[in-house]
Short mmCIF file of C-alpha atoms and ligand atoms in Angstrom, two decimals:
data_model
loop_
_atom_site.label_atom_id
_atom_site.label_comp_id
_atom_site.label_asym_id
_atom_site.label_seq_id
_atom_site.Cartn_x
_atom_site.Cartn_y
_atom_site.Cartn_z
CA UNK H 1 84.56 -10.15 -73.31
CA UNK H 2 83.55 -13.61 -72.09
CA UNK H 3 80.05 -14.04 -70.68
CA UNK H 4 78.25 -16.80 -68.82
CA UNK H 5 74.64 -17.69 -69.54
CA UNK H 6 73.61 -19.82 -66.56
CA UNK H 7 70.42 -21.81 -66.08
CA UNK H 8 68.74 -25.13 -65.42
CA UNK H 9 67.93 -25.80 -69.10
CA UNK H 10 65.65 -28.71 -68.18
CA UNK H 11 65.27 -28.90 -71.11
CA UNK H 12 66.45 -26.00 -73.27
CA UNK H 13 63.74 -24.25 -75.28
CA UNK H 14 63.65 -22.09 -78.41
CA UNK H 15 63.63 -19.14 -76.01
CA UNK H 16 66.98 -20.22 -74.53
CA UNK H 17 68.42 -20.75 -78.00
CA UNK H 18 67.30 -17.28 -79.03
CA UNK H 19 69.15 -15.75 -76.05
CA UNK H 20 72.26 -17.89 -76.73
CA UNK H 21 72.39 -16.79 -80.37
CA UNK H 22 71.97 -13.14 -79.53
CA UNK H 23 74.45 -13.20 -76.62
CA UNK H 24 77.04 -15.00 -78.77
CA UNK H 25 76.86 -12.11 -81.22
CA UNK H 26 78.19 -9.51 -78.84
CA UNK H 27 80.43 -11.59 -76.57
CA UNK H 28 83.84 -12.88 -77.63
CA UNK H 29 83.08 -16.14 -75.90
CA UNK H 30 79.84 -17.40 -74.37
CA UNK H 31 79.78 -20.13 -71.74
CA UNK H 32 76.36 -21.72 -71.35
CA UNK H 33 76.50 -23.09 -67.82
CA UNK H 34 74.08 -25.79 -66.69
CA UNK H 35 73.29 -25.93 -62.99
CA UNK H 36 74.01 -29.29 -61.42
CA UNK H 37 71.79 -29.07 -58.38
CA UNK H 38 71.73 -32.17 -56.21
CA UNK H 39 68.75 -30.85 -54.26
CA UNK H 40 66.50 -30.69 -57.33
CA UNK H 41 65.30 -33.67 -59.31
CA UNK H 42 65.45 -32.53 -62.90
CA UNK H 43 63.79 -34.43 -65.74
CA UNK H 44 67.08 -34.63 -67.66
CA UNK H 45 70.53 -35.36 -66.24
CA UNK H 46 73.19 -32.68 -66.49
CA UNK H 47 74.87 -34.68 -69.29
CA UNK H 48 71.59 -34.90 -71.23
CA UNK H 49 70.93 -31.19 -70.81
CA UNK H 50 74.47 -30.34 -71.90
CA UNK H 51 74.17 -32.68 -74.88
CA UNK H 52 71.00 -30.99 -76.11
CA UNK H 53 72.58 -27.55 -75.77
CA UNK H 54 75.71 -28.70 -77.64
CA UNK H 55 73.60 -30.11 -80.45
CA UNK H 56 71.59 -26.90 -80.72
CA UNK H 57 74.67 -24.71 -80.73
CA UNK H 58 76.43 -26.87 -83.31
CA UNK H 59 73.37 -26.79 -85.56
CA UNK H 60 73.41 -22.99 -85.35
CA UNK H 61 77.13 -22.95 -86.15
CA UNK H 62 77.98 -21.01 -83.03
CA UNK H 63 81.76 -21.16 -82.94
CA UNK H 64 82.32 -18.94 -79.91
CA UNK H 65 79.88 -20.65 -77.56
CA UNK H 66 80.57 -23.63 -75.32
CA UNK H 67 78.68 -25.66 -72.75
CA UNK H 68 79.77 -26.37 -69.20
CA UNK H 69 78.15 -27.31 -65.90
CA UNK H 70 78.53 -25.97 -62.41
CA UNK H 71 77.42 -26.74 -58.89
CA UNK H 72 77.44 -24.53 -55.83
CA UNK H 73 77.32 -20.78 -56.13
CA UNK H 74 77.25 -19.13 -59.53
CA UNK H 75 79.60 -16.38 -58.32
CA UNK H 76 82.21 -18.98 -57.37
CA UNK H 77 81.88 -20.66 -60.73
CA UNK H 78 82.17 -17.32 -62.57
CA UNK H 79 85.28 -16.45 -60.58
CA UNK H 80 86.80 -19.88 -61.28
CA UNK H 81 86.33 -19.21 -65.01
CA UNK H 82 87.57 -15.64 -64.66
CA UNK H 83 84.30 -14.26 -66.04
CA UNK H 84 82.57 -11.11 -64.79
CA UNK H 85 79.52 -10.88 -67.02
CA UNK H 86 76.33 -12.89 -66.59
CA UNK H 87 73.56 -13.04 -69.16
CA UNK H 88 69.93 -13.70 -68.28
CA UNK H 89 66.88 -13.63 -70.49
CA UNK H 90 63.83 -11.63 -69.46
CA UNK H 91 60.43 -12.63 -70.71
CA UNK H 92 57.58 -10.78 -69.07
CA UNK H 93 57.27 -8.53 -66.03
CA UNK H 94 56.64 -11.65 -63.96
CA UNK H 95 60.30 -12.65 -64.42
CA UNK H 96 61.53 -9.34 -63.16
CA UNK H 97 61.32 -9.79 -59.37
CA UNK H 98 63.13 -13.13 -59.40
CA UNK H 99 65.74 -11.96 -61.88
CA UNK H 100 66.35 -8.73 -60.01
CA UNK H 101 66.83 -10.67 -56.77
CA UNK H 102 69.23 -13.06 -58.48
CA UNK H 103 71.25 -10.24 -60.03
CA UNK H 104 71.43 -8.17 -56.83
CA UNK H 105 72.31 -11.19 -54.70
CA UNK H 106 75.09 -12.16 -57.08
CA UNK H 107 76.42 -8.61 -57.13
CA UNK H 108 76.33 -8.49 -53.33
CA UNK H 109 78.30 -11.73 -53.21
CA UNK H 110 80.73 -10.45 -55.82
CA UNK H 111 80.58 -6.71 -56.61
CA UNK H 112 82.71 -7.29 -59.68
CA UNK H 113 80.00 -9.33 -61.34
CA UNK H 114 77.47 -7.69 -63.66
CA UNK H 115 74.24 -9.16 -64.97
CA UNK H 116 73.05 -8.18 -68.40
CA UNK H 117 69.42 -8.85 -69.31
CA UNK H 118 68.35 -9.66 -72.82
CA UNK H 119 64.67 -9.31 -73.54
CA UNK H 120 63.22 -12.36 -75.19
CA UNK H 121 61.90 -12.27 -78.74
CA UNK H 122 58.13 -11.89 -78.66
CA UNK H 123 57.38 -15.30 -80.16
CA UNK H 124 59.03 -16.93 -77.12
CA UNK H 125 57.46 -14.71 -74.47
CA UNK H 126 55.38 -17.46 -72.92
CA UNK H 127 57.78 -20.39 -73.28
CA UNK H 128 59.21 -21.96 -70.14
CA UNK H 129 60.91 -25.34 -69.64
CA UNK H 130 58.25 -26.29 -67.10
CA UNK H 131 55.46 -25.60 -69.60
CA UNK H 132 57.26 -27.54 -72.34
CA UNK H 133 57.72 -30.51 -69.98
CA UNK H 134 54.08 -30.44 -68.96
CA UNK H 135 52.76 -30.26 -72.52
CA UNK H 136 55.15 -33.01 -73.67
CA UNK H 137 54.11 -35.28 -70.83
CA UNK H 138 50.47 -34.78 -71.73
CA UNK H 139 51.19 -35.59 -75.38
CA UNK H 140 50.72 -32.04 -76.69
CA UNK H 141 52.52 -30.38 -79.59
CA UNK H 142 55.74 -28.70 -78.51
CA UNK H 143 57.31 -28.47 -81.96
CA UNK H 144 57.27 -24.66 -81.96
CA UNK H 145 58.66 -24.37 -78.44
CA UNK H 146 61.81 -26.50 -78.49
CA UNK H 147 64.34 -27.57 -81.15
CA UNK H 148 63.53 -30.88 -82.92
CA UNK H 149 66.10 -32.98 -81.07
CA UNK H 150 64.80 -31.68 -77.72
CA UNK H 151 61.26 -32.65 -78.74
CA UNK H 152 62.61 -36.08 -79.69
CA UNK H 153 64.37 -36.48 -76.32
CA UNK H 154 61.19 -35.47 -74.52
CA UNK H 155 59.18 -37.91 -76.61
CA UNK H 156 61.59 -40.70 -75.67
CA UNK H 157 61.63 -39.64 -72.04
CA UNK H 158 57.88 -39.85 -71.78
CA UNK H 159 57.82 -42.79 -74.16
CA UNK H 160 54.85 -41.64 -76.18
CA UNK H 161 54.09 -39.77 -79.39
CA UNK H 162 53.64 -36.04 -79.28
O1 PNS G 1 67.06 -21.55 -65.42
P1 PNS G 1 66.91 -21.11 -63.99
O2 PNS G 1 66.45 -22.27 -63.13
O3 PNS G 1 66.03 -19.91 -63.84
O4 PNS G 1 68.39 -20.69 -63.50
C1 PNS G 1 68.62 -20.28 -62.16
C2 PNS G 1 70.13 -20.27 -61.84
C3 PNS G 1 70.77 -21.60 -62.20
C4 PNS G 1 70.81 -19.18 -62.64
C5 PNS G 1 70.27 -19.96 -60.32
O5 PNS G 1 69.43 -20.81 -59.61
C6 PNS G 1 71.69 -20.13 -59.80
O6 PNS G 1 72.58 -19.43 -60.17
N1 PNS G 1 71.89 -21.14 -58.92
C7 PNS G 1 73.20 -21.45 -58.35
C8 PNS G 1 73.19 -21.17 -56.85
C9 PNS G 1 73.47 -19.72 -56.54
O7 PNS G 1 74.46 -19.15 -56.95
N2 PNS G 1 72.56 -19.08 -55.78
C10 PNS G 1 72.72 -17.71 -55.35
C11 PNS G 1 72.04 -16.72 -56.25
S1 PNS G 1 70.34 -16.57 -55.84
#
């Protein structure tokens, strides 16, 4: 079965990569779909975010995973790709309300669409893109939170040593 793992990935973290690796194990094909949201001002462009994901997935040798982007509604994108399974990662209880709302809204919009939650590995429980961005901007050590090339991109983006 093909699955979509959607998100902002601004930037991707080790937590995202953990979910991608685990989801790729049980799906025939995994599409990691980056949201292209004109209303938000992300730190990285969609192309940059996709590039980092591609690099990470190549380095892991994930042959059945690909990267794409989408704008508009996720349900429309899933339908356009003929996919009926969404993957989301769950960290702590604090994620639950938002994720539950997302899953139920998507299922209301398209009853054929299921969301499967994968619980994060404990070492990534606290990692969020926003936290990684903040620490990187302040010059802190993010080497355990994001893959090396993501750390390097962040370093270049903020133009300082971490
Ligand atoms: O990584 P994120 O920011 O938690 O991912 C959220 C995402 C991209 C999955 C969600 O915002 C989304 O699907 N946006 C597309 C718009 C949409 O379909 N909205 C209706 C569902 S609430």
